């Protein structure tokens, strides 16, 4: 396991570095000579770590259909997660569709409105209807109480999201799911590398679906996995992701296999994950220190009972901060710092879901958060200079006068 001992200490002027490669694609801003900074950058292992796996695949001529690299990658993930079964899939979205097709029973799925569009699309794609319930103000996740209040005879599954890698109330939600005999599937797209108590957060629920997309803390370019707890579930999910071949029940199969090249990427990257998570933790700590105490810039408190993967660095922009969230987003973009308003708008406000969703209670907290949320750039190797540029723009914004206090021209 490589260490990140070479990483620059906080306060040094060198960038956060480790043995991990930085992604190409940064483009200097021509006026100031500053580089573009994106909301994230992929974790890329040194090329020499990837090449032996690629050579193996080339030698064999097996590049897909659950070859030897896929089997090894599944074993490596099982060992990393310490227990549960793993079914690789081509991406997180297909993983969600298959998980729902495998386990959902009724017509409706209780879920969160504050998520990426893929959560809702997967529900529709599985032939079900989303029922959106409000999120908790602090965790950004849906909780046990609101879920239980929304359960009806039509409920076919519960699909909470561990938003930004912050754990849902897994104990409370599990109790609700058991009490009402409703399958519990977590959209854990953001949650790889998070431990809750002594277990991986992915070990909770009947099934958990994680994304290995390039924008996630751990990536296989595109990819994902469904985490399950019985040989029966794993076999079923594996059949469903292979066109449903051998499937004797009614659930519809798909082609959702992960190719061998993505598995090679996973095998080469996994040994670097811990160092990358430590790099992200250092960036988050730098932001926290530099941004705390700015009136109107709210930093959500660190989540309890879990480790953090710092997949995102969300802040909320609210009065008395003089700029709106969108104005701050533009001010950052003007300095080639590309933060994102993940997740605005809310899913029920997207045309796709307006007619498709069941009755939605007032989504008071979700609306408030979606209007204020801003995810700042974060990556394992984000430089201190880049962090400083982001902080400077936010601090400069804090010094502006709100429109109504400006003296008339
Ligand atoms: N559930 C949830 C809760 C999710 O958030 C997601 C996906 C899913 C399910 C579905 O999982 P997948 O089917 O994707 O496995 C991105 C991602 O495409 C998406 O995976 C992710 N969530 C979502 C939150 O973000 P965009 O459209 O915002 O990504 P994009 O291309 O603008 O990338 C953001 C920045 O990342 C770029 O400005 C630059 C950087 N980047 C991106 C790529 C692709 C790189 O540096 N290198 C790259 O190769 O959706």
GROMACS .gro file of C-alpha atoms in nm, residues 91-347:
model
  257
   91UNK     CA    1  -2.240   0.221  -1.403
   92UNK     CA    2  -2.431   0.324  -1.094
   93UNK     CA    3  -2.749   0.411  -1.282
   94UNK     CA    4  -2.785   0.060  -1.427
   95UNK     CA    5  -2.697  -0.078  -1.084
   96UNK     CA    6  -2.995   0.107  -0.936
   97UNK     CA    7  -3.228  -0.013  -1.213
   98UNK     CA    8  -3.122  -0.374  -1.159
   99UNK     CA    9  -3.141  -0.352  -0.781
  100UNK     CA   10  -3.498  -0.221  -0.808
  101UNK     CA   11  -3.594  -0.482  -1.068
  102UNK     CA   12  -3.453  -0.754  -0.845
  103UNK     CA   13  -3.615  -0.649  -0.517
  104UNK     CA   14  -3.893  -0.387  -0.546
  105UNK     CA   15  -4.241  -0.529  -0.501
  106UNK     CA   16  -4.512  -0.262  -0.541
  107UNK     CA   17  -4.562   0.046  -0.757
  108UNK     CA   18  -4.388   0.325  -0.567
  109UNK     CA   19  -4.043   0.396  -0.432
  110UNK     CA   20  -3.988   0.635  -0.143
  111UNK     CA   21  -3.682   0.846  -0.213
  112UNK     CA   22  -3.516   1.186  -0.177
  113UNK     CA   23  -3.578   1.490  -0.396
  114UNK     CA   24  -3.225   1.618  -0.321
  115UNK     CA   25  -3.010   1.395  -0.541
  116UNK     CA   26  -2.865   1.352  -0.887
  117UNK     CA   27  -3.119   1.288  -1.162
  118UNK     CA   28  -3.000   0.925  -1.196
  119UNK     CA   29  -3.172   0.823  -0.871
  120UNK     CA   30  -3.511   0.923  -1.010
  121UNK     CA   31  -3.445   0.803  -1.365
  122UNK     CA   32  -3.355   0.457  -1.235
  123UNK     CA   33  -3.690   0.437  -1.054
  124UNK     CA   34  -3.881   0.526  -1.373
  125UNK     CA   35  -3.664   0.292  -1.581
  126UNK     CA   36  -3.752   0.008  -1.343
  127UNK     CA   37  -4.121   0.078  -1.415
  128UNK     CA   38  -4.189   0.236  -1.073
  129UNK     CA   39  -4.299   0.576  -0.946
  130UNK     CA   40  -4.089   0.796  -0.714
  131UNK     CA   41  -4.248   0.936  -0.397
  132UNK     CA   42  -4.033   1.224  -0.277
  133UNK     CA   43  -4.012   1.301   0.095
  134UNK     CA   44  -3.833   1.586   0.269
  135UNK     CA   45  -3.470   1.571   0.380
  136UNK     CA   46  -3.319   1.635   0.718
  137UNK     CA   47  -3.184   1.990   0.748
  138UNK     CA   48  -2.845   1.880   0.882
  139UNK     CA   49  -2.764   1.554   0.701
  140UNK     CA   50  -2.932   1.635   0.364
  141UNK     CA   51  -3.075   1.280   0.375
  142UNK     CA   52  -3.425   1.143   0.418
  143UNK     CA   53  -3.487   1.002   0.766
  144UNK     CA   54  -3.678   0.717   0.930
  145UNK     CA   55  -3.975   0.925   1.044
  146UNK     CA   56  -4.064   1.084   0.709
  147UNK     CA   57  -4.013   0.753   0.532
  148UNK     CA   58  -4.246   0.570   0.769
  149UNK     CA   59  -4.512   0.840   0.731
  150UNK     CA   60  -4.504   0.792   0.351
  151UNK     CA   61  -4.540   0.412   0.350
  152UNK     CA   62  -4.864   0.285   0.194
  153UNK     CA   63  -4.974  -0.049   0.048
  154UNK     CA   64  -4.833   0.075  -0.286
  155UNK     CA   65  -4.479   0.113  -0.150
  156UNK     CA   66  -4.247  -0.126  -0.331
  157UNK     CA   67  -3.910  -0.014  -0.197
  158UNK     CA   68  -3.726   0.254   0.001
  159UNK     CA   69  -3.436   0.418  -0.185
  160UNK     CA   70  -3.248   0.666   0.034
  161UNK     CA   71  -2.924   0.831  -0.084
  162UNK     CA   72  -2.613   0.878   0.133
  163UNK     CA   73  -2.586   1.229  -0.009
  164UNK     CA   74  -2.226   1.357  -0.045
  165UNK     CA   75  -2.111   1.042   0.138
  166UNK     CA   76  -2.291   1.148   0.458
  167UNK     CA   77  -2.460   0.843   0.608
  168UNK     CA   78  -2.838   0.815   0.634
  169UNK     CA   79  -2.985   0.705   0.968
  170UNK     CA   80  -2.916   0.345   0.866
  171UNK     CA   81  -3.032   0.196   1.196
  172UNK     CA   82  -3.364   0.385   1.213
  173UNK     CA   83  -3.444   0.331   0.844
  174UNK     CA   84  -3.365  -0.039   0.866
  175UNK     CA   85  -3.610  -0.071   1.157
  176UNK     CA   86  -3.884   0.098   0.949
  177UNK     CA   87  -3.814  -0.123   0.648
  178UNK     CA   88  -3.828  -0.441   0.860
  179UNK     CA   89  -4.145  -0.330   1.042
  180UNK     CA   90  -4.328  -0.276   0.712
  181UNK     CA   91  -4.160  -0.560   0.516
  182UNK     CA   92  -4.039  -0.319   0.249
  183UNK     CA   93  -3.709  -0.378   0.066
  184UNK     CA   94  -3.439  -0.123   0.149
  185UNK     CA   95  -3.199  -0.028  -0.129
  186UNK     CA   96  -2.938   0.244  -0.073
  187UNK     CA   97  -2.819   0.470  -0.350
  188UNK     CA   98  -2.462   0.475  -0.220
  189UNK     CA   99  -2.320   0.634  -0.535
  190UNK     CA  100  -2.118   0.882  -0.324
  191UNK     CA  101  -2.028   0.652  -0.038
  192UNK     CA  102  -1.731   0.437  -0.137
  193UNK     CA  103  -1.460   0.438   0.129
  194UNK     CA  104  -1.696   0.545   0.413
  195UNK     CA  105  -1.711   0.333   0.727
  196UNK     CA  106  -2.008   0.349   0.962
  197UNK     CA  107  -1.914   0.212   1.302
  198UNK     CA  108  -1.700  -0.091   1.228
  199UNK     CA  109  -1.858  -0.172   0.890
  200UNK     CA  110  -1.847  -0.024   0.544
  201UNK     CA  111  -2.147   0.203   0.493
  202UNK     CA  112  -2.219  -0.008   0.184
  203UNK     CA  113  -2.296  -0.306   0.407
  204UNK     CA  114  -2.629  -0.151   0.516
  205UNK     CA  115  -2.966  -0.214   0.355
  206UNK     CA  116  -3.078  -0.518   0.156
  207UNK     CA  117  -2.877  -0.384  -0.136
  208UNK     CA  118  -2.643  -0.087  -0.180
  209UNK     CA  119  -2.545   0.058  -0.515
  210UNK     CA  120  -2.217   0.244  -0.555
  211UNK     CA  121  -2.083   0.439  -0.854
  212UNK     CA  122  -1.728   0.413  -0.984
  213UNK     CA  123  -1.772   0.703  -1.226
  214UNK     CA  124  -1.468   0.922  -1.301
  215UNK     CA  125  -1.606   1.194  -1.070
  216UNK     CA  126  -1.621   0.965  -0.765
  217UNK     CA  127  -1.352   0.917  -0.498
  218UNK     CA  128  -1.266   0.584  -0.658
  219UNK     CA  129  -1.327   0.525  -1.027
  220UNK     CA  130  -1.308   0.269  -1.304
  221UNK     CA  131  -1.372   0.543  -1.568
  222UNK     CA  132  -1.737   0.429  -1.575
  223UNK     CA  133  -1.860   0.155  -1.345
  224UNK     CA  134  -2.032   0.060  -1.027
  225UNK     CA  135  -2.129  -0.227  -0.801
  226UNK     CA  136  -2.429  -0.367  -0.620
  227UNK     CA  137  -2.350  -0.486  -0.270
  228UNK     CA  138  -2.568  -0.771  -0.143
  229UNK     CA  139  -2.571  -1.019   0.143
  230UNK     CA  140  -2.666  -1.360   0.008
  231UNK     CA  141  -2.540  -1.586  -0.267
  232UNK     CA  142  -2.897  -1.592  -0.400
  233UNK     CA  143  -2.912  -1.212  -0.436
  234UNK     CA  144  -2.568  -1.198  -0.595
  235UNK     CA  145  -2.648  -1.470  -0.848
  236UNK     CA  146  -2.973  -1.300  -0.936
  237UNK     CA  147  -2.810  -0.960  -0.983
  238UNK     CA  148  -2.531  -1.114  -1.191
  239UNK     CA  149  -2.790  -1.283  -1.414
  240UNK     CA  150  -2.992  -0.963  -1.451
  241UNK     CA  151  -2.680  -0.769  -1.556
  242UNK     CA  152  -2.605  -1.036  -1.818
  243UNK     CA  153  -2.927  -0.999  -2.023
  244UNK     CA  154  -3.119  -1.201  -1.764
  245UNK     CA  155  -2.971  -1.520  -1.908
  246UNK     CA  156  -3.071  -1.810  -1.685
  247UNK     CA  157  -3.323  -1.591  -1.498
  248UNK     CA  158  -3.639  -1.789  -1.430
  249UNK     CA  159  -3.847  -1.510  -1.277
  250UNK     CA  160  -4.015  -1.210  -1.436
  251UNK     CA  161  -3.750  -0.942  -1.377
  252UNK     CA  162  -3.612  -0.803  -1.701
  253UNK     CA  163  -3.240  -0.842  -1.769
  254UNK     CA  164  -3.003  -0.583  -1.918
  255UNK     CA  165  -2.650  -0.569  -2.041
  256UNK     CA  166  -2.480  -0.399  -1.747
  257UNK     CA  167  -2.150  -0.588  -1.737
  258UNK     CA  168  -1.832  -0.406  -1.641
  259UNK     CA  169  -1.557  -0.454  -1.903
  260UNK     CA  170  -1.210  -0.590  -1.822
  261UNK     CA  171  -1.033  -0.259  -1.886
  262UNK     CA  172  -1.243  -0.084  -1.622
  263UNK     CA  173  -1.172  -0.376  -1.387
  264UNK     CA  174  -0.799  -0.330  -1.456
  265UNK     CA  175  -0.838   0.035  -1.359
  266UNK     CA  176  -1.015  -0.068  -1.037
  267UNK     CA  177  -0.745  -0.319  -0.945
  268UNK     CA  178  -0.468  -0.066  -1.012
  269UNK     CA  179  -0.645   0.214  -0.819
  270UNK     CA  180  -0.767   0.033  -0.508
  271UNK     CA  181  -0.423   0.029  -0.337
  272UNK     CA  182  -0.414   0.410  -0.375
  273UNK     CA  183  -0.755   0.478  -0.227
  274UNK     CA  184  -0.652   0.533   0.134
  275UNK     CA  185  -0.387   0.786   0.034
  276UNK     CA  186  -0.640   0.964  -0.186
  277UNK     CA  187  -0.892   0.980   0.101
  278UNK     CA  188  -0.624   1.130   0.325
  279UNK     CA  189  -0.552   1.389   0.054
  280UNK     CA  190  -0.922   1.481   0.039
  281UNK     CA  191  -0.936   1.505   0.419
  282UNK     CA  192  -0.648   1.756   0.414
  283UNK     CA  193  -0.823   1.969   0.151
  284UNK     CA  194  -1.148   1.960   0.353
  285UNK     CA  195  -0.962   2.060   0.670
  286UNK     CA  196  -0.799   2.354   0.489
  287UNK     CA  197  -1.137   2.476   0.359
  288UNK     CA  198  -1.296   2.436   0.702
  289UNK     CA  199  -1.028   2.639   0.872
  290UNK     CA  200  -1.029   2.913   0.609
  291UNK     CA  201  -1.407   2.944   0.570
  292UNK     CA  202  -1.535   2.914   0.924
  293UNK     CA  203  -1.672   3.233   1.070
  294UNK     CA  204  -1.771   3.403   0.743
  295UNK     CA  205  -2.124   3.533   0.808
  296UNK     CA  206  -2.372   3.358   0.578
  297UNK     CA  207  -2.136   3.081   0.472
  298UNK     CA  208  -2.269   2.772   0.646
  299UNK     CA  209  -2.051   2.466   0.673
  300UNK     CA  210  -2.259   2.156   0.752
  301UNK     CA  211  -2.128   1.990   1.069
  302UNK     CA  212  -1.911   1.680   1.033
  303UNK     CA  213  -2.135   1.372   1.031
  304UNK     CA  214  -2.137   1.147   1.338
  305UNK     CA  215  -2.055   0.773   1.376
  306UNK     CA  216  -1.882   0.751   1.041
  307UNK     CA  217  -1.557   0.820   0.864
  308UNK     CA  218  -1.578   1.073   0.580
  309UNK     CA  219  -1.464   1.026   0.222
  310UNK     CA  220  -1.497   1.398   0.142
  311UNK     CA  221  -1.643   1.310  -0.196
  312UNK     CA  222  -1.785   1.665  -0.207
  313UNK     CA  223  -1.732   1.983  -0.006
  314UNK     CA  224  -2.080   2.135   0.029
  315UNK     CA  225  -2.138   2.479   0.177
  316UNK     CA  226  -2.461   2.678   0.201
  317UNK     CA  227  -2.473   3.042   0.096
  318UNK     CA  228  -2.738   3.240   0.281
  319UNK     CA  229  -2.807   3.588   0.423
  320UNK     CA  230  -2.625   3.789   0.555
  321UNK     CA  231  -2.371   3.682   0.290
  322UNK     CA  232  -2.409   3.961   0.034
  323UNK     CA  233  -2.414   3.737  -0.276
  324UNK     CA  234  -2.669   3.473  -0.366
  325UNK     CA  235  -2.546   3.120  -0.430
  326UNK     CA  236  -2.571   3.176  -0.806
  327UNK     CA  237  -2.381   3.505  -0.784
  328UNK     CA  238  -2.102   3.337  -0.590
  329UNK     CA  239  -2.100   3.050  -0.843
  330UNK     CA  240  -2.050   3.310  -1.120
  331UNK     CA  241  -1.782   3.498  -0.924
  332UNK     CA  242  -1.590   3.172  -0.883
  333UNK     CA  243  -1.637   3.080  -1.250
  334UNK     CA  244  -1.503   3.423  -1.350
  335UNK     CA  245  -1.178   3.315  -1.181
  336UNK     CA  246  -1.198   2.976  -1.358
  337UNK     CA  247  -1.302   2.796  -1.039
  338UNK     CA  248  -1.585   2.563  -1.133
  339UNK     CA  249  -1.795   2.486  -0.827
  340UNK     CA  250  -2.133   2.317  -0.878
  341UNK     CA  251  -2.485   2.364  -0.739
  342UNK     CA  252  -2.530   1.991  -0.669
  343UNK     CA  253  -2.831   1.928  -0.642
  344UNK     CA  254  -3.040   2.209  -0.781
  345UNK     CA  255  -3.314   2.193  -0.904
  346UNK     CA  256  -3.488   1.930  -0.692
  347UNK     CA  257  -3.599   1.620  -0.880
   0.00000   0.00000   0.00000
